[in-house]
Amino acid sequence: MSQRREMKYVLVTGGVVSGLGKGVTASSIGVVLKACGLRVTSIKIGACLAPLKVFVDLDLGNYERFLDIKLTRDNNITTGKIYQVLN
């Protein structure tokens, strides 16, 4: 009989300042958790409204490389997606 464990969340936040290493920190925490035998994924939640910001964000790539996982558009929550759901 398989037992389902309750899902846990780890939130890494650092305000709106870029370049603090939030993505690398989140990826590194994920690597440690994965090494402990846990299933790990990452979700990027970006509240930035700057139209070109999506072209310079490295976090999703870091998540994939560090954790050796393939992410999809479901792993990236943007302000536009949130507004679309609320409308």
Short mmCIF file of C-alpha atoms in Angstrom, two decimals:
data_model
loop_
_atom_site.label_atom_id
_atom_site.label_comp_id
_atom_site.label_asym_id
_atom_site.label_seq_id
_atom_site.Cartn_x
_atom_site.Cartn_y
_atom_site.Cartn_z
CA MET A 1 0.00 0.00 0.00
CA SER A 2 1.56 3.31 -1.03
CA GLN A 3 1.38 6.22 1.33
CA ARG A 4 0.92 9.74 0.05
CA ARG A 5 2.91 12.35 1.85
CA GLU A 6 1.62 15.85 2.31
CA MET A 7 3.12 18.36 -0.11
CA LYS A 8 5.44 20.95 1.42
CA TYR A 9 6.45 24.33 0.02
CA VAL A 10 9.66 26.34 0.34
CA LEU A 11 9.31 30.00 -0.64
CA VAL A 12 12.38 32.05 -1.53
CA THR A 13 11.72 35.76 -1.69
CA GLY A 14 13.91 38.81 -1.71
CA GLY A 15 11.79 41.68 -2.85
CA VAL A 16 12.10 43.27 -6.26
CA VAL A 17 15.87 43.69 -6.38
CA SER A 18 17.46 41.70 -9.21
CA GLY A 19 20.75 39.90 -8.87
CA LEU A 20 20.52 38.85 -5.23
CA GLY A 21 20.83 35.17 -6.08
CA LYS A 22 17.27 34.13 -5.22
CA GLY A 23 17.10 31.72 -8.17
CA VAL A 24 20.44 30.08 -7.41
CA THR A 25 19.48 29.86 -3.72
CA ALA A 26 16.15 28.21 -4.56
CA SER A 27 17.88 25.81 -6.96
CA SER A 28 20.51 24.90 -4.37
CA ILE A 29 17.87 24.20 -1.72
CA GLY A 30 16.11 22.00 -4.26
CA VAL A 31 19.31 20.02 -4.90
CA VAL A 32 19.72 19.37 -1.16
CA LEU A 33 16.08 18.26 -0.82
CA LYS A 34 16.39 16.03 -3.89
CA ALA A 35 19.54 14.44 -2.41
CA CYS A 36 17.44 13.60 0.67
CA GLY A 37 15.13 11.56 -1.56
CA LEU A 38 12.32 14.08 -1.98
CA ARG A 39 10.59 14.89 -5.28
CA VAL A 40 11.32 18.50 -6.16
CA THR A 41 10.07 21.00 -8.72
CA SER A 42 10.30 24.77 -9.03
CA ILE A 43 7.76 27.43 -9.83
CA LYS A 44 8.82 30.95 -10.78
CA ILE A 45 6.32 33.63 -9.80
CA GLY A 46 7.20 36.93 -11.43
CA ALA A 47 5.22 40.06 -10.71
CA CYS A 48 7.27 42.29 -12.99
CA LEU A 49 5.33 44.32 -15.54
CA ALA A 50 8.38 45.32 -17.63
CA PRO A 51 7.76 43.93 -21.14
CA LEU A 52 11.39 42.86 -21.82
CA LYS A 53 12.08 41.32 -18.40
CA VAL A 54 11.21 37.83 -19.71
CA PHE A 55 14.23 37.87 -22.01
CA VAL A 56 16.82 38.32 -19.25
CA ASP A 57 15.48 35.99 -16.52
CA LEU A 58 17.86 33.07 -15.90
CA ASP A 59 16.02 31.46 -12.98
CA LEU A 60 14.06 28.86 -14.97
CA GLY A 61 17.25 27.71 -16.70
CA ASN A 62 19.02 27.47 -13.34
CA TYR A 63 16.17 25.39 -11.94
CA GLU A 64 16.37 22.96 -14.87
CA ARG A 65 20.16 22.59 -14.76
CA PHE A 66 20.55 22.33 -10.99
CA LEU A 67 17.63 19.93 -10.49
CA ASP A 68 17.99 18.01 -13.77
CA ILE A 69 14.29 18.47 -14.57
CA LYS A 70 12.32 19.76 -17.54
CA LEU A 71 10.04 22.69 -16.78
CA THR A 72 7.00 23.81 -18.76
CA ARG A 73 5.01 27.01 -18.99
CA ASP A 74 3.07 25.80 -15.94
CA ASN A 75 6.22 26.36 -13.86
CA ASN A 76 6.25 30.07 -14.73
CA ILE A 77 3.46 32.20 -13.28
CA THR A 78 3.41 35.74 -14.66
CA THR A 79 1.38 38.79 -13.76
CA GLY A 80 -0.40 38.43 -17.11
CA LYS A 81 -1.50 34.89 -16.26
CA ILE A 82 -2.84 36.07 -12.92
CA TYR A 83 -4.76 38.95 -14.54
CA GLN A 84 -6.19 36.55 -17.13
CA VAL A 85 -7.58 34.27 -14.42
CA LEU A 86 -9.05 37.21 -12.49
CA ASN A 87 -10.87 38.67 -15.51
#
